[in-house]
CSV table of N, CA and C in Angstrom, one decimal:
chain,number,residue,atom,x,y,z
N,30,MET,N,81.4,94.6,83.7
N,30,MET,CA,80.6,94.8,84.4
N,30,MET,C,81.3,95.2,85.8
N,31,ILE,N,81.3,95.4,86.7
N,31,ILE,CA,81.7,95.9,88.1
N,31,ILE,C,80.9,95.1,89.3
N,32,GLU,N,81.6,94.5,89.7
N,32,GLU,CA,80.7,94.1,90.8
N,32,GLU,C,79.2,93.3,90.8
N,33,GLY,N,79.4,92.8,89.7
N,33,GLY,CA,78.2,92.1,89.2
N,33,GLY,C,77.1,93.2,88.8
N,34,LYS,N,77.5,94.6,89.5
N,34,LYS,CA,76.3,95.7,88.2
N,34,LYS,C,77.0,96.4,86.5
N,35,SER,N,76.0,96.2,85.7
N,35,SER,CA,76.5,96.7,84.4
N,35,SER,C,76.4,98.2,84.9
N,36,THR,N,77.8,98.9,84.0
N,36,THR,CA,78.3,99.9,84.0
N,36,THR,C,78.1,100.7,82.2
N,37,LYS,N,77.8,101.9,82.7
N,37,LYS,CA,77.2,102.5,81.5
N,37,LYS,C,79.1,102.0,81.3
N,38,MET,N,79.1,101.3,79.3
N,38,MET,CA,80.2,102.1,78.7
N,38,MET,C,80.1,103.0,77.0
N,39,THR,N,80.5,103.4,76.4
N,39,THR,CA,80.5,104.2,75.6
N,39,THR,C,81.1,103.2,74.6
N,40,MET,N,81.4,102.6,74.8
N,40,MET,CA,81.9,101.6,73.5
N,40,MET,C,81.8,100.4,73.2
N,41,GLY,N,80.8,99.9,73.0
N,41,GLY,CA,80.4,98.2,73.2
N,41,GLY,C,81.2,97.5,72.0
N,42,VAL,N,80.7,95.9,72.4
N,42,VAL,CA,80.8,94.8,71.5
N,42,VAL,C,80.6,95.3,70.7
N,43,GLY,N,81.8,95.1,69.4
N,43,GLY,CA,81.5,95.7,67.6
N,43,GLY,C,82.1,97.0,67.4
N,44,ASP,N,82.0,97.1,68.2
N,44,ASP,CA,82.0,98.8,67.9
N,44,ASP,C,83.4,99.4,67.9
N,45,ILE,N,83.3,100.9,67.4
N,45,ILE,CA,85.2,100.8,65.8
N,45,ILE,C,85.5,101.8,67.2
N,46,PHE,N,87.1,101.6,68.4
N,46,PHE,CA,88.5,101.2,69.3
N,46,PHE,C,88.9,103.0,68.8
N,47,THR,N,88.0,104.0,69.3
N,47,THR,CA,88.5,105.3,69.5
N,47,THR,C,89.0,105.3,71.1
N,48,PRO,N,90.1,106.2,70.6
N,48,PRO,CA,91.0,107.0,72.1
N,48,PRO,C,89.9,107.7,73.0
N,49,CYS,N,88.8,108.2,72.0
N,49,CYS,CA,88.3,109.8,73.0
N,49,CYS,C,86.8,108.5,73.1
N,50,GLY,N,86.5,107.0,73.0
N,50,GLY,CA,85.9,106.6,73.3
N,50,GLY,C,86.6,105.8,74.5
N,51,LEU,N,87.2,105.5,74.9
N,51,LEU,CA,88.9,105.2,75.4
N,51,LEU,C,88.6,105.3,76.6
N,52,ARG,N,88.7,107.2,76.6
N,52,ARG,CA,88.4,108.2,77.5
N,52,ARG,C,87.5,107.9,78.5
N,53,ALA,N,87.1,107.9,78.0
N,53,ALA,CA,85.4,108.0,78.4
N,53,ALA,C,84.8,106.8,78.6
N,54,ASP,N,85.8,105.2,78.3
N,54,ASP,CA,85.1,104.4,79.7
N,54,ASP,C,86.1,104.5,81.0
N,55,VAL,N,87.4,104.9,80.2
N,55,VAL,CA,88.1,105.3,82.1
N,55,VAL,C,87.2,105.6,83.0
N,56,GLU,N,87.4,107.3,82.6
N,56,GLU,CA,86.3,108.2,83.0
N,56,GLU,C,85.0,107.7,83.9
N,57,GLY,N,84.9,106.3,83.3
N,57,GLY,CA,83.1,105.8,83.1
N,57,GLY,C,83.9,105.5,85.3
N,58,ILE,N,84.8,104.1,84.2
N,58,ILE,CA,84.5,103.8,85.6
N,58,ILE,C,84.9,104.2,87.1
N,59,ARG,N,86.2,105.2,87.5
N,59,ARG,CA,86.9,105.7,87.3
N,59,ARG,C,85.6,106.6,88.9
N,60,ASP,N,84.7,107.2,87.7
N,60,ASP,CA,83.9,107.5,88.6
N,60,ASP,C,83.2,107.1,89.0
N,61,TYR,N,83.0,105.1,88.6
N,61,TYR,CA,81.9,104.7,89.6
N,61,TYR,C,82.5,104.3,90.8
N,62,TYR,N,84.0,104.1,91.0
N,62,TYR,CA,84.6,103.2,92.1
N,62,TYR,C,85.2,104.6,92.7
N,63,GLY,N,84.8,106.6,92.2
N,63,GLY,CA,85.1,106.9,93.3
N,63,GLY,C,83.9,107.6,93.7
N,64,THR,N,82.5,107.3,93.7
N,64,THR,CA,81.0,107.3,94.5
N,64,THR,C,81.2,106.1,95.3
N,65,ARG,N,82.6,105.2,94.9
N,65,ARG,CA,82.5,104.4,96.8
N,65,ARG,C,83.4,104.7,97.0
N,66,GLY,N,84.1,105.7,97.4
N,66,GLY,CA,85.5,106.1,98.4
N,66,GLY,C,86.6,105.6,96.6
N,67,CYS,N,86.5,105.0,96.6
N,67,CYS,CA,87.4,104.6,95.4
N,67,CYS,C,88.2,105.6,94.9
N,68,VAL,N,88.9,106.2,95.5
N,68,VAL,CA,89.5,107.4,94.6
N,68,VAL,C,90.4,107.8,93.9
N,69,ASP,N,91.6,106.4,94.4
N,69,ASP,CA,93.0,106.8,94.2
N,69,ASP,C,92.9,105.3,93.4
N,70,VAL,N,92.1,104.9,92.5
N,70,VAL,CA,91.6,103.6,92.0
N,70,VAL,C,92.8,103.3,90.7
N,71,LEU,N,93.4,102.6,89.8
N,71,LEU,CA,94.1,103.0,89.3
N,71,LEU,C,93.5,101.4,88.1
N,72,ILE,N,93.5,102.5,86.5
N,72,ILE,CA,92.8,101.6,85.9
N,72,ILE,C,94.2,101.2,84.0
N,73,TYR,N,93.8,100.6,84.3
N,73,TYR,CA,95.6,99.7,83.2
N,73,TYR,C,94.4,99.5,82.0
N,74,PRO,N,94.1,99.8,80.5
N,74,PRO,CA,93.2,99.4,79.6
N,74,PRO,C,94.8,98.6,79.0
N,75,LEU,N,94.1,97.4,78.7
N,75,LEU,CA,95.0,96.3,78.0
N,75,LEU,C,94.6,96.6,76.7
N,76,LYS,N,94.9,96.1,75.0
N,76,LYS,CA,94.2,96.7,74.4
N,76,LYS,C,95.2,94.9,73.3
N,77,LYS,N,94.2,94.2,72.8
N,77,LYS,CA,94.5,92.4,72.8
N,77,LYS,C,93.9,92.8,71.4
N,78,PRO,N,94.7,92.7,70.0
N,78,PRO,CA,94.1,92.8,68.6
N,78,PRO,C,94.1,91.1,68.0
N,79,THR,N,92.8,91.5,67.6
N,79,THR,CA,93.4,89.8,66.7
N,79,THR,C,93.4,89.7,65.1
N,80,VAL,N,94.7,89.9,65.1
N,80,VAL,CA,94.6,90.3,63.2
N,80,VAL,C,92.8,89.0,62.6
N,81,GLU,N,93.1,88.1,62.6
N,81,GLU,CA,92.8,87.0,61.6
N,81,GLU,C,91.3,87.6,61.6
N,82,THR,N,90.7,88.1,62.3
N,82,THR,CA,89.1,88.4,62.6
N,82,THR,C,89.4,90.3,62.4
N,83,GLY,N,90.5,91.0,63.0
N,83,GLY,CA,90.8,91.6,62.7
N,83,GLY,C,89.6,92.6,63.8
N,84,THR,N,89.4,91.9,64.9
N,84,THR,CA,89.3,93.0,65.8
N,84,THR,C,90.2,93.6,67.2
N,85,MET,N,89.9,93.7,68.6
N,85,MET,CA,90.8,94.0,69.4
N,85,MET,C,90.0,93.4,70.7
N,86,ASP,N,89.8,92.9,71.5
N,86,ASP,CA,89.1,93.1,72.5
N,86,ASP,C,90.3,94.0,73.2
N,87,LEU,N,89.6,94.0,74.8
N,87,LEU,CA,89.4,96.1,75.6
N,87,LEU,C,90.0,94.9,76.7
N,88,VAL,N,91.0,95.1,77.9
N,88,VAL,CA,90.4,94.1,78.6
N,88,VAL,C,90.4,95.3,80.3
N,89,PHE,N,90.3,96.3,80.7
N,89,PHE,CA,90.2,96.7,82.2
N,89,PHE,C,91.2,96.2,82.9
N,90,GLU,N,92.3,96.2,83.3
N,90,GLU,CA,93.0,95.8,85.1
N,90,GLU,C,93.0,97.3,86.0
N,91,LEU,N,92.5,97.4,87.0
N,91,LEU,CA,92.1,97.7,88.1
N,91,LEU,C,92.4,96.8,89.6
N,92,GLN,N,93.7,98.0,90.3
N,92,GLN,CA,94.2,98.3,91.1
N,92,GLN,C,92.9,99.4,91.7
N,93,GLU,N,92.8,98.5,93.1
N,93,GLU,CA,91.5,99.3,94.7
N,93,GLU,C,92.9,99.6,95.0
N,94,ASN,N,92.9,100.4,95.5
N,94,ASN,CA,93.1,101.7,97.1
N,94,ASN,C,92.0,101.5,98.3
N,95,GLU,N,92.5,101.8,98.5
N,95,GLU,CA,91.9,102.3,100.7
N,95,GLU,C,90.6,103.2,100.5
N,96,LYS,N,89.8,102.7,100.7
N,96,LYS,CA,88.7,104.0,100.5
N,96,LYS,C,88.8,105.3,101.1
N,97,ALA,N,89.1,106.3,100.9
N,97,ALA,CA,88.9,108.1,101.2
N,97,ALA,C,87.7,108.1,101.9
N,98,TYR,N,88.0,108.5,103.2
N,98,TYR,CA,86.6,108.9,104.6
N,98,TYR,C,87.2,110.7,105.2
N,99,ILE,N,85.7,111.2,104.5
N,99,ILE,CA,85.8,112.8,104.8
N,99,ILE,C,86.6,112.8,106.8
N,100,GLU,N,87.4,113.3,106.8
N,100,GLU,CA,87.9,113.7,107.8
N,100,GLU,C,87.6,114.6,109.2
N,101,LYS,N,87.5,115.6,108.5
N,101,LYS,CA,87.0,116.3,109.0
N,101,LYS,C,87.0,117.8,108.6
N,102,ILE,N,85.2,118.8,109.3
N,102,ILE,CA,85.3,119.4,108.3
N,102,ILE,C,85.7,121.0,109.4
N,103,GLU,N,85.9,122.0,108.7
N,103,GLU,CA,86.4,122.7,109.2
N,103,GLU,C,85.5,124.4,108.4
N,104,ILE,N,84.4,124.8,109.4
N,104,ILE,CA,84.1,126.1,109.4
N,104,ILE,C,84.2,127.4,109.8
N,105,LYS,N,84.6,128.4,108.5
N,105,LYS,CA,84.8,129.7,108.9
N,105,LYS,C,84.3,130.2,107.9
N,106,GLY,N,84.1,131.1,108.4
N,106,GLY,CA,84.8,133.3,108.4
N,106,GLY,C,83.1,133.5,108.7
N,107,LYS,N,82.3,132.7,109.4
N,107,LYS,CA,81.1,132.5,110.4
N,107,LYS,C,81.2,133.9,110.8
N,108,TYR,N,79.9,134.4,111.4
N,108,TYR,CA,79.7,135.8,112.2
N,108,TYR,C,79.1,135.1,113.4
N,109,LYS,N,77.7,135.4,112.6
N,109,LYS,CA,76.1,135.2,112.9
N,109,LYS,C,75.7,133.7,113.8
N,110,THR,N,76.0,133.1,112.0
N,110,THR,CA,75.6,131.8,111.9
N,110,THR,C,76.2,130.7,112.9
N,111,LYS,N,75.7,129.8,113.7
N,111,LYS,CA,76.1,129.0,114.6
N,111,LYS,C,77.2,127.4,113.8
N,112,ASP,N,78.0,126.7,114.2
N,112,ASP,CA,78.1,125.7,113.6
N,112,ASP,C,77.3,125.1,113.3
N,113,LYS,N,76.7,124.2,115.2
N,113,LYS,CA,76.0,123.5,114.4
N,113,LYS,C,74.8,123.7,113.1
N,114,VAL,N,74.1,125.1,112.6
N,114,VAL,CA,73.1,125.4,111.5
N,114,VAL,C,74.0,124.8,110.9
N,115,VAL,N,74.9,124.9,110.3
N,115,VAL,CA,75.7,125.3,109.2
N,115,VAL,C,76.2,123.5,109.0
N,116,ARG,N,76.7,122.8,109.6
N,116,ARG,CA,76.5,122.5,109.7
N,116,ARG,C,75.6,120.5,109.8
N,117,ARG,N,74.5,120.8,109.5
N,117,ARG,CA,73.0,120.8,109.5
N,117,ARG,C,72.6,120.7,107.9
N,118,GLU,N,73.5,121.7,107.3
N,118,GLU,CA,72.5,121.7,105.6
N,118,GLU,C,73.9,121.1,105.0
N,119,LEU,N,74.5,121.0,105.1
N,119,LEU,CA,75.4,120.1,104.5
N,119,LEU,C,75.5,118.6,104.1
N,120,ALA,N,76.2,118.3,102.7
N,120,ALA,CA,75.8,117.5,101.8
N,120,ALA,C,76.5,115.8,102.7
N,121,VAL,N,77.0,116.6,103.4
N,121,VAL,CA,78.3,115.5,103.9
N,121,VAL,C,78.3,115.6,104.8
N,122,ARG,N,79.4,114.6,106.0
N,122,ARG,CA,79.1,114.5,107.6
N,122,ARG,C,80.6,114.1,108.0
N,123,GLN,N,80.6,113.6,108.5
N,123,GLN,CA,82.8,113.8,109.2
N,123,GLN,C,81.9,112.3,108.7
N,124,GLY,N,83.5,111.4,108.5
N,124,GLY,CA,83.5,109.8,108.7
N,124,GLY,C,82.8,109.3,107.2
N,125,GLU,N,82.0,109.9,106.8
N,125,GLU,CA,81.4,109.4,105.6
N,125,GLU,C,82.7,108.7,104.7
N,126,VAL,N,81.8,107.6,104.1
N,126,VAL,CA,83.1,107.7,102.4
N,126,VAL,C,83.0,109.2,101.8
N,127,LEU,N,83.9,109.8,101.4
N,127,LEU,CA,84.3,110.3,100.5
N,127,LEU,C,83.7,110.0,98.9
N,128,ASP,N,83.0,111.3,98.8
N,128,ASP,CA,81.8,110.8,97.1
N,128,ASP,C,82.7,112.1,96.1
N,129,PRO,N,83.4,112.0,95.1
N,129,PRO,CA,84.1,113.7,94.6
N,129,PRO,C,83.1,113.6,93.9
N,130,VAL,N,82.0,112.9,93.0
N,130,VAL,CA,81.0,113.4,91.8
N,130,VAL,C,80.3,114.0,92.5
């Protein structure tokens, strides 16, 4: 769980570990944090095998960096349409948290 909310993870308890599943889970975590403005989150998957039971615990250690914000939007190449008309059609605004997804 991240911040009290569950995320869709590829590998669950009792599933077989695969590198593709690990990559998918890391990308899922990166997308989760990316939608909240943490585009530079560092993710360290720690694998802890248990020989007695033949299982592996997978723990993700995360390091969040500062949130990214949209600083300046430059509109170039327009000839007839006014700047404010183009800006009102954009899905983002200056000063908003950056969402790369």
